[in-house]
Structure formats: C-alpha cells, structure tokens
Tab-separated table of C-alpha atoms in Angstrom:
chain	number	residue	atom	x	y	z
A	1	MET	CA	37.713	-34.502	-26.564
A	2	LYS	CA	37.230	-33.311	-30.134
A	3	HIS	CA	34.211	-32.209	-32.137
A	4	LEU	CA	32.632	-29.687	-34.467
A	5	LYS	CA	31.232	-26.724	-32.545
A	6	ASN	CA	28.504	-24.233	-33.480
A	7	ASN	CA	27.717	-25.914	-36.768
A	8	SER	CA	25.316	-23.676	-38.755
A	9	ASN	CA	23.681	-24.454	-42.097
A	10	ILE	CA	21.973	-21.687	-44.072
A	11	ALA	CA	21.298	-20.647	-47.654
A	12	ASP	CA	22.702	-17.521	-49.261
A	13	SER	CA	19.818	-15.058	-49.584
A	14	HIS	CA	20.921	-13.899	-53.034
A	15	GLN	CA	22.784	-16.838	-54.562
A	16	PRO	CA	21.888	-20.521	-55.167
A	17	CYS	CA	24.409	-21.574	-52.543
A	18	VAL	CA	24.250	-23.522	-49.267
A	19	LEU	CA	26.684	-22.386	-46.560
A	20	ILE	CA	27.905	-24.541	-43.663
A	21	HIS	CA	29.908	-22.856	-40.911
A	22	ALA	CA	31.712	-24.781	-38.176
A	23	ARG	CA	34.387	-24.306	-35.543
A	24	ILE	CA	36.749	-27.071	-34.473
A	25	GLU	CA	37.451	-27.602	-30.789
A	26	ALA	CA	40.070	-30.176	-29.829
A	27	SER	CA	41.961	-31.086	-26.687
A	28	ALA	CA	45.715	-30.456	-26.532
A	29	GLU	CA	46.542	-34.068	-27.351
A	30	TRP	CA	44.729	-33.720	-30.690
A	31	SER	CA	46.151	-30.308	-31.612
A	32	GLY	CA	47.837	-30.552	-34.992
A	33	ARG	CA	46.699	-34.161	-35.472
A	34	LEU	CA	43.007	-33.737	-36.217
A	35	ARG	CA	42.003	-33.887	-39.889
A	36	VAL	CA	38.561	-32.890	-41.166
A	37	TYR	CA	37.114	-34.057	-44.484
A	38	VAL	CA	33.973	-33.212	-46.415
A	39	LEU	CA	32.375	-35.988	-48.474
A	40	LEU	CA	29.757	-35.177	-51.117
A	41	ALA	CA	27.739	-37.673	-53.186
A	42	PRO	CA	25.943	-35.590	-55.850
A	43	HIS	CA	22.576	-36.812	-57.104
A	44	LEU	CA	21.969	-34.183	-59.754
A	45	GLN	CA	18.735	-34.114	-61.745
A	46	VAL	CA	17.098	-36.504	-59.282
A	47	GLY	CA	19.511	-39.379	-59.812
A	48	GLY	CA	22.786	-40.816	-58.569
A	49	TRP	CA	23.792	-42.400	-61.868
A	50	GLY	CA	25.248	-40.433	-64.764
A	51	ASN	CA	27.038	-37.829	-62.624
A	52	SER	CA	30.531	-36.534	-63.424
A	53	ALA	CA	33.054	-34.534	-61.382
A	54	GLN	CA	36.341	-32.699	-61.699
A	55	GLN	CA	38.853	-30.816	-59.569
A	56	ILE	CA	39.895	-27.428	-60.979
A	57	GLN	CA	41.919	-24.454	-59.785
A	58	LEU	CA	40.321	-21.063	-59.263
A	59	MET	CA	42.469	-18.120	-58.167
A	60	GLY	CA	45.105	-20.502	-56.839
A	61	LYS	CA	42.631	-22.699	-54.933
A	62	ASP	CA	41.378	-26.202	-55.651
A	63	ILE	CA	37.598	-26.464	-55.943
A	64	LEU	CA	35.390	-29.424	-56.793
A	65	LEU	CA	32.808	-29.463	-59.572
A	66	ALA	CA	30.089	-31.949	-60.480
A	67	TRP	CA	27.593	-31.980	-63.313
A	68	LYS	CA	24.905	-33.952	-65.075
A	69	ASP	CA	23.625	-32.657	-68.397
A	70	SER	CA	22.849	-28.956	-67.811
A	71	THR	CA	22.894	-29.031	-63.993
A	72	HIS	CA	26.159	-28.093	-62.267
A	73	LEU	CA	27.413	-27.734	-58.704
A	74	ALA	CA	30.614	-26.359	-57.197
A	75	MET	CA	32.081	-26.911	-53.719
A	76	ASP	CA	34.801	-24.997	-51.899
A	77	VAL	CA	35.773	-23.914	-48.393
A	78	ASP	CA	36.982	-20.442	-47.434
A	79	VAL	CA	40.165	-21.746	-45.743
A	80	GLY	CA	40.997	-23.957	-48.716
A	81	PHE	CA	41.484	-27.679	-49.248
A	82	VAL	CA	44.718	-29.541	-48.546
A	83	LYS	CA	43.765	-32.376	-50.897
A	84	THR	CA	40.802	-33.214	-53.113
A	85	SER	CA	39.669	-36.259	-55.028
A	86	CYS	CA	36.652	-37.727	-56.807
A	87	GLY	CA	35.798	-41.353	-57.471
A	88	TYR	CA	33.140	-43.980	-58.040
A	89	VAL	CA	31.043	-44.876	-54.987
A	90	GLY	CA	32.085	-48.175	-53.442
A	91	ALA	CA	35.262	-48.442	-55.495
A	92	SER	CA	37.459	-45.342	-55.636
A	93	ASP	CA	35.566	-42.724	-53.615
A	94	GLY	CA	37.027	-40.900	-50.624
A	95	TRP	CA	35.269	-43.053	-48.038
A	96	GLN	CA	36.902	-46.181	-49.442
A	97	ASP	CA	40.231	-44.336	-49.334
A	98	LEU	CA	39.931	-43.196	-45.709
A	99	ARG	CA	38.573	-46.275	-44.034
A	100	ASP	CA	41.738	-48.397	-44.284
A	101	ASN	CA	44.257	-45.947	-42.746
A	102	PHE	CA	42.307	-42.688	-42.106
A	103	GLN	CA	44.381	-40.833	-44.700
A	104	MET	CA	43.802	-39.592	-48.238
A	105	ASP	CA	46.109	-41.645	-50.428
A	106	TRP	CA	44.166	-41.170	-53.678
A	107	GLN	CA	43.846	-37.910	-55.590
A	108	PHE	CA	41.800	-38.450	-58.732
A	109	SER	CA	41.168	-35.188	-60.583
A	110	ARG	CA	38.291	-36.280	-62.835
A	111	ILE	CA	35.582	-38.935	-62.947
A	112	GLU	CA	32.792	-39.337	-65.492
A	113	ASP	CA	29.331	-40.825	-65.939
A	114	GLY	CA	28.645	-42.834	-62.804
A	115	ASN	CA	27.511	-42.934	-59.188
A	116	ILE	CA	30.237	-40.738	-57.744
A	117	ALA	CA	31.490	-39.033	-54.587
A	118	LEU	CA	33.781	-36.050	-54.023
A	119	ILE	CA	36.063	-35.513	-51.033
A	120	GLY	CA	38.217	-32.689	-49.743
A	121	GLN	CA	40.497	-32.357	-46.726
A	122	ILE	CA	39.874	-28.982	-45.081
A	123	ASP	CA	42.975	-26.920	-44.282
A	124	LEU	CA	43.048	-26.273	-40.515
A	125	THR	CA	46.675	-25.172	-40.252
A	126	LYS	CA	45.846	-21.470	-39.799
A	127	HIS	CA	42.184	-21.394	-38.784
A	128	LYS	CA	40.007	-23.571	-36.562
A	129	GLN	CA	36.735	-22.404	-38.082
A	130	PHE	CA	35.608	-22.520	-41.678
A	131	THR	CA	32.695	-21.936	-44.052
A	132	LEU	CA	31.917	-24.535	-46.682
A	133	GLY	CA	29.969	-23.505	-49.779
A	134	LEU	CA	27.907	-25.677	-52.130
A	135	SER	CA	26.472	-23.794	-55.117
A	136	PHE	CA	24.347	-24.696	-58.132
A	137	GLY	CA	23.811	-23.391	-61.653
A	138	ASP	CA	22.687	-24.299	-65.145
A	139	THR	CA	26.270	-23.825	-66.376
A	140	ARG	CA	29.679	-24.379	-64.822
A	141	HIS	CA	30.343	-20.649	-64.867
A	142	ALA	CA	27.066	-19.915	-63.057
A	143	ALA	CA	27.804	-22.424	-60.287
A	144	VAL	CA	31.399	-21.251	-59.807
A	145	SER	CA	30.402	-17.561	-59.850
A	146	ALA	CA	27.699	-18.115	-57.224
A	147	LEU	CA	30.178	-19.996	-55.040
A	148	ALA	CA	32.850	-17.292	-55.302
A	149	GLN	CA	30.379	-14.518	-54.491
A	150	SER	CA	28.933	-16.359	-51.497
A	151	LEU	CA	32.300	-17.174	-49.935
A	152	SER	CA	33.585	-13.629	-50.490
A	153	ALA	CA	31.331	-12.296	-47.705
A	154	PRO	CA	31.737	-13.215	-44.001
A	155	PHE	CA	29.397	-15.922	-42.770
A	156	ALA	CA	28.090	-13.599	-40.031
A	157	GLU	CA	26.701	-11.237	-42.689
A	158	HIS	CA	24.957	-14.094	-44.478
A	159	ARG	CA	23.489	-15.337	-41.207
A	160	THR	CA	22.160	-11.907	-40.199
A	161	ARG	CA	20.479	-11.402	-43.573
A	162	TYR	CA	19.111	-14.958	-43.546
A	163	ILE	CA	17.458	-14.490	-40.135
A	164	GLU	CA	16.075	-11.060	-41.054
A	165	GLN	CA	14.423	-12.358	-44.210
A	166	TRP	CA	12.885	-15.391	-42.514
A	167	ARG	CA	11.523	-13.183	-39.735
A	168	ARG	CA	10.000	-10.868	-42.316
A	169	VAL	CA	8.307	-13.637	-44.288
A	170	CYS	CA	6.981	-15.255	-41.093
A	171	SER	CA	5.745	-12.038	-39.490
A	172	GLY	CA	2.301	-12.301	-41.091
A	173	VAL	CA	1.639	-15.921	-40.191
A	174	ALA	CA	-1.688	-16.526	-38.465
A	175	ASN	CA	-1.297	-17.266	-34.758
A	176	LEU	CA	-2.696	-20.757	-34.223
A	177	ASP	CA	-0.680	-21.557	-31.093
A	178	LYS	CA	-3.740	-22.001	-28.874
A	179	PHE	CA	-5.086	-24.740	-31.129
A	180	SER	CA	-1.953	-26.890	-30.854
A	181	GLY	CA	-0.534	-29.069	-28.137
A	182	ASP	CA	3.028	-27.788	-28.477
A	183	GLY	CA	2.500	-24.029	-28.506
A	184	GLY	CA	2.539	-23.896	-32.309
A	185	ARG	CA	6.074	-25.219	-32.733
A	186	LEU	CA	5.224	-27.931	-35.291
A	187	TYR	CA	2.896	-25.526	-37.113
A	188	ARG	CA	5.616	-22.888	-37.521
A	189	ILE	CA	8.191	-25.470	-38.620
A	190	SER	CA	5.723	-26.873	-41.165
A	191	HIS	CA	4.993	-23.393	-42.493
A	192	GLY	CA	8.696	-22.681	-42.934
A	193	LEU	CA	9.260	-26.035	-44.623
A	194	LEU	CA	6.416	-25.361	-47.047
A	195	LEU	CA	7.824	-21.949	-47.986
A	196	ALA	CA	11.275	-23.480	-48.466
A	197	HIS	CA	9.774	-25.670	-51.215
A	198	GLU	CA	8.503	-22.700	-53.227
A	199	ASP	CA	10.336	-22.031	-56.466
A	200	LYS	CA	12.629	-19.012	-56.250
A	201	THR	CA	12.041	-18.023	-59.892
A	202	PHE	CA	8.308	-18.590	-60.448
A	203	ALA	CA	6.198	-17.387	-57.523
A	204	GLY	CA	3.527	-19.890	-56.528
A	205	ALA	CA	5.289	-22.967	-57.939
A	206	PHE	CA	5.981	-25.696	-55.379
A	207	ILE	CA	7.793	-29.022	-55.470
A	208	ALA	CA	5.349	-31.878	-55.958
A	209	SER	CA	4.548	-34.228	-53.085
A	210	ALA	CA	7.164	-33.118	-50.577
A	211	SER	CA	6.100	-36.023	-48.343
A	212	ILE	CA	7.642	-38.648	-50.647
A	213	PRO	CA	10.914	-39.911	-49.126
A	214	TRP	CA	13.879	-39.369	-51.432
A	215	GLY	CA	17.602	-39.723	-50.832
A	216	GLU	CA	18.747	-43.079	-49.537
A	217	ALA	CA	15.161	-44.340	-49.260
A	218	ARG	CA	14.740	-44.635	-53.045
A	219	GLY	CA	16.935	-45.417	-56.029
A	220	ASP	CA	17.010	-43.894	-59.503
A	221	GLU	CA	14.516	-46.467	-60.755
A	222	ASP	CA	11.860	-45.526	-58.153
A	223	LEU	CA	10.769	-41.899	-58.349
A	224	GLY	CA	7.539	-42.221	-56.416
A	225	GLY	CA	5.212	-42.571	-59.386
A	226	TYR	CA	6.227	-39.325	-61.096
A	227	ASN	CA	7.663	-39.144	-64.581
A	228	TRP	CA	10.369	-36.633	-63.760
A	229	SER	CA	12.115	-36.696	-67.147
A	230	GLY	CA	15.175	-35.180	-65.502
A	231	ILE	CA	13.438	-32.078	-64.092
A	232	ALA	CA	11.472	-31.203	-60.981
A	233	ILE	CA	7.691	-31.487	-61.097
A	234	TRP	CA	5.701	-28.668	-59.542
A	235	SER	CA	2.512	-29.325	-57.629
A	236	THR	CA	-0.008	-28.585	-60.367
A	237	ALA	CA	-1.760	-31.926	-59.900
A	238	PRO	CA	-5.145	-31.573	-58.126
A	239	ARG	CA	-4.100	-33.309	-54.906
A	240	GLY	CA	-0.842	-31.399	-54.535
A	241	PHE	CA	-2.550	-28.170	-55.540
A	242	TRP	CA	-5.292	-28.627	-52.966
A	243	LEU	CA	-2.956	-29.477	-50.076
A	244	VAL	CA	-0.499	-26.647	-50.696
A	245	THR	CA	-3.200	-24.020	-51.245
A	246	ILE	CA	-5.279	-24.960	-48.198
A	247	GLN	CA	-2.237	-25.106	-45.916
A	248	LEU	CA	-1.118	-21.661	-47.041
A	249	LEU	CA	-4.624	-20.249	-46.595
A	250	HIS	CA	-4.840	-21.619	-43.049
A	251	SER	CA	-1.540	-19.951	-42.180
A	252	GLY	CA	-2.711	-16.604	-43.548
A	253	ARG	CA	-0.573	-16.641	-46.708
A	254	SER	CA	-3.363	-15.664	-49.113
A	255	SER	CA	-0.999	-13.840	-51.493
A	256	ILE	CA	1.145	-16.949	-51.987
A	257	SER	CA	-1.997	-19.078	-52.355
A	258	LEU	CA	-3.232	-16.721	-55.064
A	259	ALA	CA	0.111	-16.895	-56.868
A	260	HIS	CA	-0.016	-20.690	-56.632
A	261	SER	CA	-3.524	-20.764	-58.105
A	262	ALA	CA	-2.589	-18.377	-60.904
A	263	ARG	CA	0.530	-20.416	-61.644
A	264	THR	CA	-1.553	-23.576	-61.974
A	265	ALA	CA	-4.190	-21.857	-64.107
A	266	VAL	CA	-1.637	-20.840	-66.741
A	267	SER	CA	0.634	-23.913	-66.646
A	268	PRO	CA	0.884	-25.366	-70.175
A	269	LYS	CA	0.187	-28.981	-70.992
A	270	THR	CA	2.828	-31.087	-72.698
A	271	SER	CA	0.898	-30.517	-75.938
A	272	GLY	CA	1.489	-26.776	-75.602
A	273	SER	CA	-2.114	-25.838	-74.808
A	274	MET	CA	-3.046	-24.243	-71.501
A	275	ALA	CA	-4.195	-26.560	-68.732
A	276	HIS	CA	-7.776	-26.334	-67.474
A	277	LEU	CA	-8.351	-26.251	-63.742
A	278	THR	CA	-9.874	-29.408	-62.315
A	279	GLY	CA	-12.884	-29.355	-60.027
A	280	VAL	CA	-10.719	-29.344	-56.899
A	281	ALA	CA	-8.394	-26.682	-58.245
A	282	SER	CA	-11.289	-24.568	-59.519
A	283	SER	CA	-13.008	-24.574	-56.128
A	284	SER	CA	-9.760	-23.524	-54.464
A	285	MET	CA	-9.299	-20.800	-57.059
A	286	ARG	CA	-12.799	-19.453	-56.487
A	287	SER	CA	-12.313	-19.401	-52.716
A	288	LEU	CA	-9.348	-17.070	-53.120
A	289	PHE	CA	-11.498	-14.425	-54.766
A	290	LEU	CA	-14.415	-14.592	-52.306
C-alpha cells in the first residue's frame, strides 16, 4: 500500500505563497521504488494561452518559473527536485512524458508563449515528507524571493500562524447555528470562503462573481461575460456589491462591509472620474451608517 499521508494545503500568512505539505507512506515492497511528481499547468492572468516557463538554479537547487506579461510564479520543494521540465500541454508536457513508461525522459529547460505545463520529480532519497511552495509576484525577483522566504521556515510554524489568524478573524462572526440545519457548518465555510476572496492590498475589494465556474469549466475565450483585460475585476458592480455587503453584514462583519462600501464609492471609472454609487449600492451604503 502506498499513498500521500497528512496532506495539508495552506497559504503563507506574510507572503503570496501557497504551501503544500505531505508525508509519503509506502509498504516495504515499494521502498526505494516510489517516485512522486508535481505537475503544474499555469493559467496566469486568467488564461492558459500565452504562458511561458523556465527552469533556473537558485543556491544550487533547480526551481521552476512561469510568467505572462507582468505576472510571475515560482515553484520549488524544500527537499529539492531530482529532475524538472516544462513543455506544451498535449505535446511535450510532463504528463505526456510519464504516461508511456512512468519515467521522466524529457528535460526541457524553457518553453515560451503557449498553453504549458511544468513538472518536477520530488527527491525522496533522504526524506519521506516534503513541503511544496508556489509563490506569485509582479516580477520574477518578487516571486522567487517570496518562495525562498516561505520555504526557509518550517511548515509547522506556518500552520500554527495560519490557524491562529483564521481563528482571530472568525472570532467575531455572528452565531447563526440555530437557524441552520447543519449546526452552522455551511455558514462558517461560506464566511471563510468570502473572506478568502478579499484583496490583500486594498481592504474591502472582492473578486467579482465568485460563483462563476473557472478552471477547466471555461476556456480563455469565455470569461463569464466580464471584460477582464488581463486583470481581476473587483465586485464594484451593483449586483456583486449588494451580495457581498449583505452577506458580510449578516455575519456581523460590519467593518469589512464599510470598507467594501467605501472602496466602491471611490473606485474610478475608466474615464478617470470617480464612480457614482447606484441605487442599490447607495442604499447599502446608507444602511452601514444607520
């Protein structure tokens, strides 16, 4: 029997980096034979096409980079990679390489301007547990620096801080358990999901229409009716504004609702002038001050 054990996925509390920690458990017959790979298909700036990737060395270790215009990501694992490669999806990517003989035979160091995928074989020769990091930045240096800082601290420290901060932000949530049929479980999950969509730079800014299915459900040509123009759209439209604000008010997050309203009130139009609140937004704004 062989599998990943105690797989944990969290975000670094201070860096734009996702951390995945796992421990490998394998029976004696698989000891020394089991190989673990990580496969990443970057869809930077809300699109699979036009992405590029490269393998570089940092402090004697191979790490994988991807970018599209001014958006960059970096991927590494604390125990190191045995091999890395990057290729075009469906032609030279790691999945195509592995599926014929379950081994990495290709090692392409750079790929440009396409629908791409990156792969790395995780080094399990000395350790049976590892932490994988995936960081982001508006420059290559920013992404690589965030990755290096995140992986320099033990995963246990990240996890402790992550739990503490989520407990703190959820401590003031209104108790609506008695009004639900599941003891408030779905309500608390929904509240956490909503907060996870708040911008980490501008308080009160939220991703527009989080209910729209992305990922494999839609291609680059179908962005759900929004003109993204390569950047995320925040929920300043009346419908999105109303839903986010009311949900936060119901959960007792009046301070975040106020920040959201203020953010919308001062959001500039494409012409450069300041946007006026619509009737729906204005009524929500007034309710916050009553």
